[in-house]
mmCIF file with all atom_site columns, C-alpha atoms in Angstrom:
data_model
loop_
_atom_site.group_PDB
_atom_site.id
_atom_site.type_symbol
_atom_site.label_atom_id
_atom_site.label_alt_id
_atom_site.label_comp_id
_atom_site.label_asym_id
_atom_site.label_entity_id
_atom_site.label_seq_id
_atom_site.pdbx_PDB_ins_code
_atom_site.Cartn_x
_atom_site.Cartn_y
_atom_site.Cartn_z
_atom_site.occupancy
_atom_site.B_iso_or_equiv
_atom_site.pdbx_formal_charge
_atom_site.auth_seq_id
_atom_site.auth_comp_id
_atom_site.auth_asym_id
_atom_site.auth_atom_id
_atom_site.pdbx_PDB_model_num
ATOM 1   C CA . MET A 1 1   ? 22.256 9.267  34.483  1.00 74.00 ? 1   MET A CA 1
ATOM 2   C CA . ASN A 1 2   ? 21.075 8.803  30.914  1.00 90.00 ? 2   ASN A CA 1
ATOM 3   C CA . PRO A 1 3   ? 20.898 11.772 28.634  1.00 96.00 ? 3   PRO A CA 1
ATOM 4   C CA . LEU A 1 4   ? 17.541 13.342 27.669  1.00 97.00 ? 4   LEU A CA 1
ATOM 5   C CA . LEU A 1 5   ? 16.958 12.517 24.008  1.00 97.00 ? 5   LEU A CA 1
ATOM 6   C CA . ILE A 1 6   ? 15.064 15.089 21.881  1.00 98.00 ? 6   ILE A CA 1
ATOM 7   C CA . ALA A 1 7   ? 14.048 14.134 18.393  1.00 97.00 ? 7   ALA A CA 1
ATOM 8   C CA . VAL A 1 8   ? 13.517 17.039 16.050  1.00 97.00 ? 8   VAL A CA 1
ATOM 9   C CA . SER A 1 9   ? 11.401 15.959 13.038  1.00 96.00 ? 9   SER A CA 1
ATOM 10  C CA . GLY A 1 10  ? 9.667  17.280 9.993   1.00 96.00 ? 10  GLY A CA 1
ATOM 11  C CA . ILE A 1 11  ? 9.814  17.172 6.266   1.00 95.00 ? 11  ILE A CA 1
ATOM 12  C CA . ASP A 1 12  ? 12.919 18.433 4.490   1.00 92.00 ? 12  ASP A CA 1
ATOM 13  C CA . GLY A 1 13  ? 12.909 22.211 4.443   1.00 93.00 ? 13  GLY A CA 1
ATOM 14  C CA . SER A 1 14  ? 11.088 22.608 7.736   1.00 96.00 ? 14  SER A CA 1
ATOM 15  C CA . GLY A 1 15  ? 14.099 23.977 9.563   1.00 96.00 ? 15  GLY A CA 1
ATOM 16  C CA . LYS A 1 16  ? 15.159 20.983 11.656  1.00 96.00 ? 16  LYS A CA 1
ATOM 17  C CA . SER A 1 17  ? 18.921 21.603 11.401  1.00 94.00 ? 17  SER A CA 1
ATOM 18  C CA . THR A 1 18  ? 18.592 25.235 12.151  1.00 96.00 ? 18  THR A CA 1
ATOM 19  C CA . LEU A 1 19  ? 16.414 24.606 15.247  1.00 98.00 ? 19  LEU A CA 1
ATOM 20  C CA . VAL A 1 20  ? 18.741 21.831 16.467  1.00 98.00 ? 20  VAL A CA 1
ATOM 21  C CA . ASP A 1 21  ? 21.768 24.208 16.256  1.00 97.00 ? 21  ASP A CA 1
ATOM 22  C CA . MET A 1 22  ? 19.981 27.088 18.046  1.00 98.00 ? 22  MET A CA 1
ATOM 23  C CA . VAL A 1 23  ? 18.651 24.863 20.866  1.00 98.00 ? 23  VAL A CA 1
ATOM 24  C CA . ARG A 1 24  ? 22.133 23.304 21.325  1.00 98.00 ? 24  ARG A CA 1
ATOM 25  C CA . ARG A 1 25  ? 23.682 26.788 21.711  1.00 98.00 ? 25  ARG A CA 1
ATOM 26  C CA . ARG A 1 26  ? 21.012 27.990 24.071  1.00 98.00 ? 26  ARG A CA 1
ATOM 27  C CA . LEU A 1 27  ? 21.337 24.929 26.343  1.00 98.00 ? 27  LEU A CA 1
ATOM 28  C CA . GLU A 1 28  ? 25.113 25.183 26.388  1.00 98.00 ? 28  GLU A CA 1
ATOM 29  C CA . ALA A 1 29  ? 24.866 28.907 27.358  1.00 97.00 ? 29  ALA A CA 1
ATOM 30  C CA . GLN A 1 30  ? 22.881 27.705 30.364  1.00 96.00 ? 30  GLN A CA 1
ATOM 31  C CA . GLY A 1 31  ? 25.614 25.391 31.378  1.00 97.00 ? 31  GLY A CA 1
ATOM 32  C CA . LEU A 1 32  ? 24.277 22.134 30.014  1.00 97.00 ? 32  LEU A CA 1
ATOM 33  C CA . LYS A 1 33  ? 26.255 19.746 27.808  1.00 97.00 ? 33  LYS A CA 1
ATOM 34  C CA . ALA A 1 34  ? 24.263 19.317 24.671  1.00 98.00 ? 34  ALA A CA 1
ATOM 35  C CA . THR A 1 35  ? 25.224 17.116 21.701  1.00 97.00 ? 35  THR A CA 1
ATOM 36  C CA . ALA A 1 36  ? 23.605 17.460 18.311  1.00 96.00 ? 36  ALA A CA 1
ATOM 37  C CA . PHE A 1 37  ? 23.704 14.628 15.794  1.00 94.00 ? 37  PHE A CA 1
ATOM 38  C CA . ARG A 1 38  ? 22.175 13.724 12.521  1.00 89.00 ? 38  ARG A CA 1
ATOM 39  C CA . GLY A 1 39  ? 20.069 10.574 13.143  1.00 79.00 ? 39  GLY A CA 1
ATOM 40  C CA . LEU A 1 40  ? 19.644 10.098 9.449   1.00 72.00 ? 40  LEU A CA 1
ATOM 41  C CA . ASP A 1 41  ? 22.331 11.223 7.104   1.00 66.00 ? 41  ASP A CA 1
ATOM 42  C CA . HIS A 1 42  ? 20.786 11.389 3.651   1.00 57.00 ? 42  HIS A CA 1
ATOM 43  C CA . ASP A 1 43  ? 23.589 13.386 2.200   1.00 58.00 ? 43  ASP A CA 1
ATOM 44  C CA . SER A 1 44  ? 26.448 10.762 1.908   1.00 58.00 ? 44  SER A CA 1
ATOM 45  C CA . ALA A 1 45  ? 27.829 9.990  -1.513  1.00 58.00 ? 45  ALA A CA 1
ATOM 46  C CA . PHE A 1 46  ? 27.347 6.318  -0.873  1.00 57.00 ? 46  PHE A CA 1
ATOM 47  C CA . LEU A 1 47  ? 23.643 6.741  -0.079  1.00 57.00 ? 47  LEU A CA 1
ATOM 48  C CA . SER A 1 48  ? 23.220 9.061  -3.099  1.00 60.00 ? 48  SER A CA 1
ATOM 49  C CA . GLY A 1 49  ? 24.428 6.185  -5.340  1.00 60.00 ? 49  GLY A CA 1
ATOM 50  C CA . VAL A 1 50  ? 22.106 3.662  -3.648  1.00 57.00 ? 50  VAL A CA 1
ATOM 51  C CA . ARG A 1 51  ? 19.201 6.066  -4.021  1.00 57.00 ? 51  ARG A CA 1
ATOM 52  C CA . LYS A 1 52  ? 19.692 6.289  -7.815  1.00 61.00 ? 52  LYS A CA 1
ATOM 53  C CA . LEU A 1 53  ? 19.892 2.539  -7.990  1.00 60.00 ? 53  LEU A CA 1
ATOM 54  C CA . ALA A 1 54  ? 16.771 2.216  -5.813  1.00 58.00 ? 54  ALA A CA 1
ATOM 55  C CA . LEU A 1 55  ? 14.695 4.167  -8.233  1.00 59.00 ? 55  LEU A CA 1
ATOM 56  C CA . ARG A 1 56  ? 15.316 1.372  -10.791 1.00 60.00 ? 56  ARG A CA 1
ATOM 57  C CA . ASP A 1 57  ? 15.550 -1.708 -8.564  1.00 61.00 ? 57  ASP A CA 1
ATOM 58  C CA . SER A 1 58  ? 13.316 -2.497 -5.530  1.00 59.00 ? 58  SER A CA 1
ATOM 59  C CA . GLY A 1 59  ? 15.991 -4.764 -4.059  1.00 62.00 ? 59  GLY A CA 1
ATOM 60  C CA . ALA A 1 60  ? 18.343 -1.712 -3.764  1.00 64.00 ? 60  ALA A CA 1
ATOM 61  C CA . ASP A 1 61  ? 15.464 0.192  -2.175  1.00 65.00 ? 61  ASP A CA 1
ATOM 62  C CA . ARG A 1 62  ? 15.068 -2.498 0.521   1.00 69.00 ? 62  ARG A CA 1
ATOM 63  C CA . PHE A 1 63  ? 18.842 -2.355 1.038   1.00 67.00 ? 63  PHE A CA 1
ATOM 64  C CA . MET A 1 64  ? 18.655 1.431  1.386   1.00 68.00 ? 64  MET A CA 1
ATOM 65  C CA . ALA A 1 65  ? 15.944 1.201  4.061   1.00 74.00 ? 65  ALA A CA 1
ATOM 66  C CA . THR A 1 66  ? 18.015 -1.374 6.077   1.00 75.00 ? 66  THR A CA 1
ATOM 67  C CA . TYR A 1 67  ? 21.142 0.679  5.685   1.00 72.00 ? 67  TYR A CA 1
ATOM 68  C CA . LEU A 1 68  ? 19.368 3.799  7.009   1.00 77.00 ? 68  LEU A CA 1
ATOM 69  C CA . SER A 1 69  ? 17.960 1.854  9.913   1.00 80.00 ? 69  SER A CA 1
ATOM 70  C CA . TRP A 1 70  ? 21.386 0.676  10.989  1.00 78.00 ? 70  TRP A CA 1
ATOM 71  C CA . SER A 1 71  ? 22.841 4.091  10.348  1.00 81.00 ? 71  SER A CA 1
ATOM 72  C CA . LEU A 1 72  ? 20.315 5.616  12.641  1.00 84.00 ? 72  LEU A CA 1
ATOM 73  C CA . ALA A 1 73  ? 21.133 3.084  15.363  1.00 85.00 ? 73  ALA A CA 1
ATOM 74  C CA . VAL A 1 74  ? 24.898 3.652  14.970  1.00 84.00 ? 74  VAL A CA 1
ATOM 75  C CA . ASN A 1 75  ? 24.623 7.431  14.937  1.00 86.00 ? 75  ASN A CA 1
ATOM 76  C CA . THR A 1 76  ? 22.409 7.305  18.081  1.00 89.00 ? 76  THR A CA 1
ATOM 77  C CA . GLU A 1 77  ? 24.786 5.067  19.936  1.00 90.00 ? 77  GLU A CA 1
ATOM 78  C CA . ALA A 1 78  ? 27.726 7.274  19.278  1.00 90.00 ? 78  ALA A CA 1
ATOM 79  C CA . ALA A 1 79  ? 25.886 10.374 20.477  1.00 92.00 ? 79  ALA A CA 1
ATOM 80  C CA . TRP A 1 80  ? 24.586 8.401  23.606  1.00 92.00 ? 80  TRP A CA 1
ATOM 81  C CA . ALA A 1 81  ? 28.254 7.752  24.565  1.00 93.00 ? 81  ALA A CA 1
ATOM 82  C CA . SER A 1 82  ? 29.154 11.417 24.363  1.00 94.00 ? 82  SER A CA 1
ATOM 83  C CA . GLY A 1 83  ? 28.298 12.114 28.069  1.00 95.00 ? 83  GLY A CA 1
ATOM 84  C CA . ALA A 1 84  ? 25.917 14.851 27.243  1.00 97.00 ? 84  ALA A CA 1
ATOM 85  C CA . ASP A 1 85  ? 22.968 15.930 29.422  1.00 97.00 ? 85  ASP A CA 1
ATOM 86  C CA . VAL A 1 86  ? 20.800 16.504 26.338  1.00 98.00 ? 86  VAL A CA 1
ATOM 87  C CA . LEU A 1 87  ? 20.972 14.736 22.886  1.00 97.00 ? 87  LEU A CA 1
ATOM 88  C CA . LEU A 1 88  ? 19.361 16.595 19.981  1.00 98.00 ? 88  LEU A CA 1
ATOM 89  C CA . ALA A 1 89  ? 18.645 14.264 17.097  1.00 95.00 ? 89  ALA A CA 1
ATOM 90  C CA . ASP A 1 90  ? 18.328 16.135 13.726  1.00 95.00 ? 90  ASP A CA 1
ATOM 91  C CA . ARG A 1 91  ? 15.911 13.549 12.210  1.00 92.00 ? 91  ARG A CA 1
ATOM 92  C CA . TYR A 1 92  ? 15.090 10.362 14.059  1.00 92.00 ? 92  TYR A CA 1
ATOM 93  C CA . LEU A 1 93  ? 12.746 7.327  13.819  1.00 88.00 ? 93  LEU A CA 1
ATOM 94  C CA . LEU A 1 94  ? 9.617  9.269  12.800  1.00 89.00 ? 94  LEU A CA 1
ATOM 95  C CA . ASP A 1 95  ? 11.586 10.775 9.898   1.00 90.00 ? 95  ASP A CA 1
ATOM 96  C CA . HIS A 1 96  ? 12.865 7.405  8.774   1.00 86.00 ? 96  HIS A CA 1
ATOM 97  C CA . TRP A 1 97  ? 9.316  5.864  8.843   1.00 86.00 ? 97  TRP A CA 1
ATOM 98  C CA . ALA A 1 98  ? 7.754  8.813  6.990   1.00 89.00 ? 98  ALA A CA 1
ATOM 99  C CA . ASN A 1 99  ? 10.454 8.785  4.278   1.00 85.00 ? 99  ASN A CA 1
ATOM 100 C CA . GLN A 1 100 ? 10.481 4.960  3.818   1.00 85.00 ? 100 GLN A CA 1
ATOM 101 C CA . ALA A 1 101 ? 6.608  4.734  3.643   1.00 85.00 ? 101 ALA A CA 1
ATOM 102 C CA . THR A 1 102 ? 6.941  6.957  0.558   1.00 82.00 ? 102 THR A CA 1
ATOM 103 C CA . PHE A 1 103 ? 8.998  4.218  -1.014  1.00 78.00 ? 103 PHE A CA 1
ATOM 104 C CA . GLY A 1 104 ? 6.391  1.547  -0.080  1.00 81.00 ? 104 GLY A CA 1
ATOM 105 C CA . HIS A 1 105 ? 7.769  0.229  3.262   1.00 80.00 ? 105 HIS A CA 1
ATOM 106 C CA . THR A 1 106 ? 5.364  -0.253 6.137   1.00 78.00 ? 106 THR A CA 1
ATOM 107 C CA . TYR A 1 107 ? 5.560  0.851  9.705   1.00 74.00 ? 107 TYR A CA 1
ATOM 108 C CA . GLU A 1 108 ? 5.605  -2.851 10.757  1.00 77.00 ? 108 GLU A CA 1
ATOM 109 C CA . GLU A 1 109 ? 8.318  -3.653 8.338   1.00 77.00 ? 109 GLU A CA 1
ATOM 110 C CA . LEU A 1 110 ? 10.665 -1.121 9.930   1.00 77.00 ? 110 LEU A CA 1
ATOM 111 C CA . ALA A 1 111 ? 9.559  -1.636 13.540  1.00 78.00 ? 111 ALA A CA 1
ATOM 112 C CA . TRP A 1 112 ? 12.528 -3.852 14.373  1.00 80.00 ? 112 TRP A CA 1
ATOM 113 C CA . VAL A 1 113 ? 14.834 -0.873 14.496  1.00 81.00 ? 113 VAL A CA 1
ATOM 114 C CA . ARG A 1 114 ? 12.706 0.670  17.249  1.00 81.00 ? 114 ARG A CA 1
ATOM 115 C CA . GLY A 1 115 ? 14.005 -1.982 19.624  1.00 82.00 ? 115 GLY A CA 1
ATOM 116 C CA . LEU A 1 116 ? 17.572 -0.812 19.068  1.00 82.00 ? 116 LEU A CA 1
ATOM 117 C CA . LEU A 1 117 ? 16.918 2.872  19.845  1.00 89.00 ? 117 LEU A CA 1
ATOM 118 C CA . PRO A 1 118 ? 16.203 4.787  23.011  1.00 92.00 ? 118 PRO A CA 1
ATOM 119 C CA . GLU A 1 119 ? 12.773 6.417  23.181  1.00 92.00 ? 119 GLU A CA 1
ATOM 120 C CA . PRO A 1 120 ? 12.958 10.191 22.961  1.00 95.00 ? 120 PRO A CA 1
ATOM 121 C CA . GLY A 1 121 ? 11.807 12.174 26.002  1.00 96.00 ? 121 GLY A CA 1
ATOM 122 C CA . LEU A 1 122 ? 10.367 14.658 23.533  1.00 97.00 ? 122 LEU A CA 1
ATOM 123 C CA . HIS A 1 123 ? 9.543  14.680 19.859  1.00 97.00 ? 123 HIS A CA 1
ATOM 124 C CA . VAL A 1 124 ? 9.678  18.166 18.326  1.00 98.00 ? 124 VAL A CA 1
ATOM 125 C CA . PHE A 1 125 ? 7.648  18.238 15.098  1.00 98.00 ? 125 PHE A CA 1
ATOM 126 C CA . LEU A 1 126 ? 8.036  21.245 12.780  1.00 98.00 ? 126 LEU A CA 1
ATOM 127 C CA . ALA A 1 127 ? 4.825  21.487 10.866  1.00 97.00 ? 127 ALA A CA 1
ATOM 128 C CA . ILE A 1 128 ? 5.115  23.148 7.462   1.00 97.00 ? 128 ILE A CA 1
ATOM 129 C CA . ASP A 1 129 ? 3.136  23.305 4.227   1.00 95.00 ? 129 ASP A CA 1
ATOM 130 C CA . PRO A 1 130 ? 4.884  21.061 1.791   1.00 94.00 ? 130 PRO A CA 1
ATOM 131 C CA . GLU A 1 131 ? 4.910  23.712 -1.000  1.00 93.00 ? 131 GLU A CA 1
ATOM 132 C CA . THR A 1 132 ? 6.653  26.197 1.398   1.00 94.00 ? 132 THR A CA 1
ATOM 133 C CA . ALA A 1 133 ? 9.146  23.536 2.313   1.00 94.00 ? 133 ALA A CA 1
ATOM 134 C CA . TRP A 1 134 ? 9.745  22.787 -1.415  1.00 92.00 ? 134 TRP A CA 1
ATOM 135 C CA . GLN A 1 135 ? 10.449 26.474 -2.083  1.00 91.00 ? 135 GLN A CA 1
ATOM 136 C CA . ARG A 1 136 ? 12.932 26.563 0.834   1.00 92.00 ? 136 ARG A CA 1
ATOM 137 C CA . ILE A 1 137 ? 14.707 23.470 -0.539  1.00 91.00 ? 137 ILE A CA 1
ATOM 138 C CA . VAL A 1 138 ? 15.053 24.987 -4.106  1.00 89.00 ? 138 VAL A CA 1
ATOM 139 C CA . GLU A 1 139 ? 16.328 28.176 -2.661  1.00 89.00 ? 139 GLU A CA 1
ATOM 140 C CA . ARG A 1 140 ? 18.732 26.364 -0.281  1.00 87.00 ? 140 ARG A CA 1
ATOM 141 C CA . ASP A 1 141 ? 20.091 24.123 -3.071  1.00 81.00 ? 141 ASP A CA 1
ATOM 142 C CA . SER A 1 142 ? 20.454 26.874 -5.624  1.00 80.00 ? 142 SER A CA 1
ATOM 143 C CA . GLY A 1 143 ? 17.677 25.687 -7.827  1.00 74.00 ? 143 GLY A CA 1
ATOM 144 C CA . ASN A 1 144 ? 18.936 22.064 -7.900  1.00 74.00 ? 144 ASN A CA 1
ATOM 145 C CA . PRO A 1 145 ? 16.980 20.047 -5.298  1.00 70.00 ? 145 PRO A CA 1
ATOM 146 C CA . GLY A 1 146 ? 18.459 16.696 -6.527  1.00 70.00 ? 146 GLY A CA 1
ATOM 147 C CA . TRP A 1 147 ? 16.174 13.712 -6.308  1.00 68.00 ? 147 TRP A CA 1
ATOM 148 C CA . GLN A 1 148 ? 13.311 15.245 -4.254  1.00 75.00 ? 148 GLN A CA 1
ATOM 149 C CA . THR A 1 149 ? 10.071 16.583 -5.729  1.00 82.00 ? 149 THR A CA 1
ATOM 150 C CA . ALA A 1 150 ? 7.235  18.577 -4.389  1.00 86.00 ? 150 ALA A CA 1
ATOM 151 C CA . GLY A 1 151 ? 5.008  15.490 -4.676  1.00 89.00 ? 151 GLY A CA 1
ATOM 152 C CA . PHE A 1 152 ? 7.436  13.460 -2.561  1.00 88.00 ? 152 PHE A CA 1
ATOM 153 C CA . LEU A 1 153 ? 7.302  16.103 0.209   1.00 92.00 ? 153 LEU A CA 1
ATOM 154 C CA . GLN A 1 154 ? 3.520  16.003 0.211   1.00 94.00 ? 154 GLN A CA 1
ATOM 155 C CA . GLU A 1 155 ? 3.523  12.230 0.634   1.00 93.00 ? 155 GLU A CA 1
ATOM 156 C CA . VAL A 1 156 ? 6.016  12.396 3.398   1.00 93.00 ? 156 VAL A CA 1
ATOM 157 C CA . SER A 1 157 ? 3.969  15.085 5.127   1.00 95.00 ? 157 SER A CA 1
ATOM 158 C CA . ARG A 1 158 ? 0.845  12.913 5.035   1.00 93.00 ? 158 ARG A CA 1
ATOM 159 C CA . THR A 1 159 ? 2.775  10.016 6.464   1.00 92.00 ? 159 THR A CA 1
ATOM 160 C CA . PHE A 1 160 ? 4.185  12.185 9.282   1.00 93.00 ? 160 PHE A CA 1
ATOM 161 C CA . GLU A 1 161 ? 0.636  13.315 10.185  1.00 92.00 ? 161 GLU A CA 1
ATOM 162 C CA . ALA A 1 162 ? -0.534 9.749  10.381  1.00 89.00 ? 162 ALA A CA 1
ATOM 163 C CA . ASN A 1 163 ? 2.457  8.610  12.550  1.00 88.00 ? 163 ASN A CA 1
ATOM 164 C CA . LEU A 1 164 ? 2.182  11.497 14.930  1.00 91.00 ? 164 LEU A CA 1
ATOM 165 C CA . GLY A 1 165 ? -0.903 9.803  16.368  1.00 87.00 ? 165 GLY A CA 1
ATOM 166 C CA . ARG A 1 166 ? 1.307  6.953  17.520  1.00 85.00 ? 166 ARG A CA 1
ATOM 167 C CA . LEU A 1 167 ? 3.047  9.250  20.103  1.00 89.00 ? 167 LEU A CA 1
ATOM 168 C CA . ALA A 1 168 ? 1.942  9.996  23.556  1.00 90.00 ? 168 ALA A CA 1
ATOM 169 C CA . PRO A 1 169 ? 0.655  13.601 23.593  1.00 91.00 ? 169 PRO A CA 1
ATOM 170 C CA . GLN A 1 170 ? 2.835  14.559 26.449  1.00 92.00 ? 170 GLN A CA 1
ATOM 171 C CA . ARG A 1 171 ? 5.857  13.563 24.498  1.00 94.00 ? 171 ARG A CA 1
ATOM 172 C CA . LEU A 1 172 ? 4.946  15.731 21.348  1.00 97.00 ? 172 LEU A CA 1
ATOM 173 C CA . LEU A 1 173 ? 5.726  19.405 20.820  1.00 98.00 ? 173 LEU A CA 1
ATOM 174 C CA . ARG A 1 174 ? 4.202  20.444 17.562  1.00 97.00 ? 174 ARG A CA 1
ATOM 175 C CA . LEU A 1 175 ? 5.503  23.820 16.321  1.00 98.00 ? 175 LEU A CA 1
ATOM 176 C CA . PRO A 1 176 ? 4.591  25.905 13.236  1.00 98.00 ? 176 PRO A CA 1
ATOM 177 C CA . ALA A 1 177 ? 7.862  25.908 11.177  1.00 96.00 ? 177 ALA A CA 1
ATOM 178 C CA . ASP A 1 178 ? 7.063  29.353 9.735   1.00 94.00 ? 178 ASP A CA 1
ATOM 179 C CA . SER A 1 179 ? 7.353  30.939 13.174  1.00 95.00 ? 179 SER A CA 1
ATOM 180 C CA . ALA A 1 180 ? 10.390 33.134 13.994  1.00 96.00 ? 180 ALA A CA 1
ATOM 181 C CA . SER A 1 181 ? 13.528 31.005 14.890  1.00 95.00 ? 181 SER A CA 1
ATOM 182 C CA . ASP A 1 182 ? 13.802 32.577 18.329  1.00 96.00 ? 182 ASP A CA 1
ATOM 183 C CA . ARG A 1 183 ? 10.197 31.641 19.205  1.00 97.00 ? 183 ARG A CA 1
ATOM 184 C CA . LEU A 1 184 ? 10.742 28.025 18.116  1.00 98.00 ? 184 LEU A CA 1
ATOM 185 C CA . THR A 1 185 ? 13.966 27.932 20.193  1.00 98.00 ? 185 THR A CA 1
ATOM 186 C CA . ASP A 1 186 ? 12.318 29.430 23.207  1.00 98.00 ? 186 ASP A CA 1
ATOM 187 C CA . ALA A 1 187 ? 9.480  26.941 23.098  1.00 98.00 ? 187 ALA A CA 1
ATOM 188 C CA . THR A 1 188 ? 11.781 23.979 22.656  1.00 98.00 ? 188 THR A CA 1
ATOM 189 C CA . VAL A 1 189 ? 14.279 25.044 25.366  1.00 98.00 ? 189 VAL A CA 1
ATOM 190 C CA . SER A 1 190 ? 11.494 25.695 27.780  1.00 98.00 ? 190 SER A CA 1
ATOM 191 C CA . ARG A 1 191 ? 10.008 22.231 27.325  1.00 98.00 ? 191 ARG A CA 1
ATOM 192 C CA . ILE A 1 192 ? 13.423 20.596 27.605  1.00 98.00 ? 192 ILE A CA 1
ATOM 193 C CA . LEU A 1 193 ? 14.303 22.477 30.890  1.00 97.00 ? 193 LEU A CA 1
ATOM 194 C CA . SER A 1 194 ? 10.900 21.472 32.233  1.00 96.00 ? 194 SER A CA 1
ATOM 195 C CA . LEU A 1 195 ? 11.622 17.796 31.464  1.00 96.00 ? 195 LEU A CA 1
ATOM 196 C CA . LEU A 1 196 ? 15.073 18.058 33.012  1.00 96.00 ? 196 LEU A CA 1
ATOM 197 C CA . GLU A 1 197 ? 13.674 19.494 36.234  1.00 94.00 ? 197 GLU A CA 1
ATOM 198 C CA . ARG A 1 198 ? 11.312 16.606 36.521  1.00 90.00 ? 198 ARG A CA 1
ATOM 199 C CA . ALA A 1 199 ? 14.041 13.926 35.871  1.00 78.00 ? 199 ALA A CA 1
#
């Protein structure tokens, strides 16, 4: 049986990694094998160098979009082979599209990668005000948020909102990111268990 893929999405600072970790632990406590993985890993030293180059050279920007697309496919394939009941993707295709649109790439331009990826059984979207997310990032990164800006987060947030309409409503769980972590975990786990019962 194929694993149930859950994509946890939202702008940086929305709490994706925290939610993925809490949901994974809760599912494992209930006897399920759950694997968490970073669909998009923006934190590599290699990608950091490409990002700096991309700010000056649009060719490097196109390379970065392609690299991230392949990275997403490879990370997903590795998680798929783990034998888990549930896969929890910390960032997935919606995140990729929203971030790359901010750099000028279109949905259609990146649609090829969709054919490489399994469709999530559920998209969990953590909705947050971009200014609140920016404050969280500055605090988390000790006042040095790197390449991101508050304006970038606002643009990514707008793109997310536009792309959420592409999802089937029954596959979307939209949660307010400023809710208590336990409430977010409860809502997500409850939906996951319901989907597993129906499978």
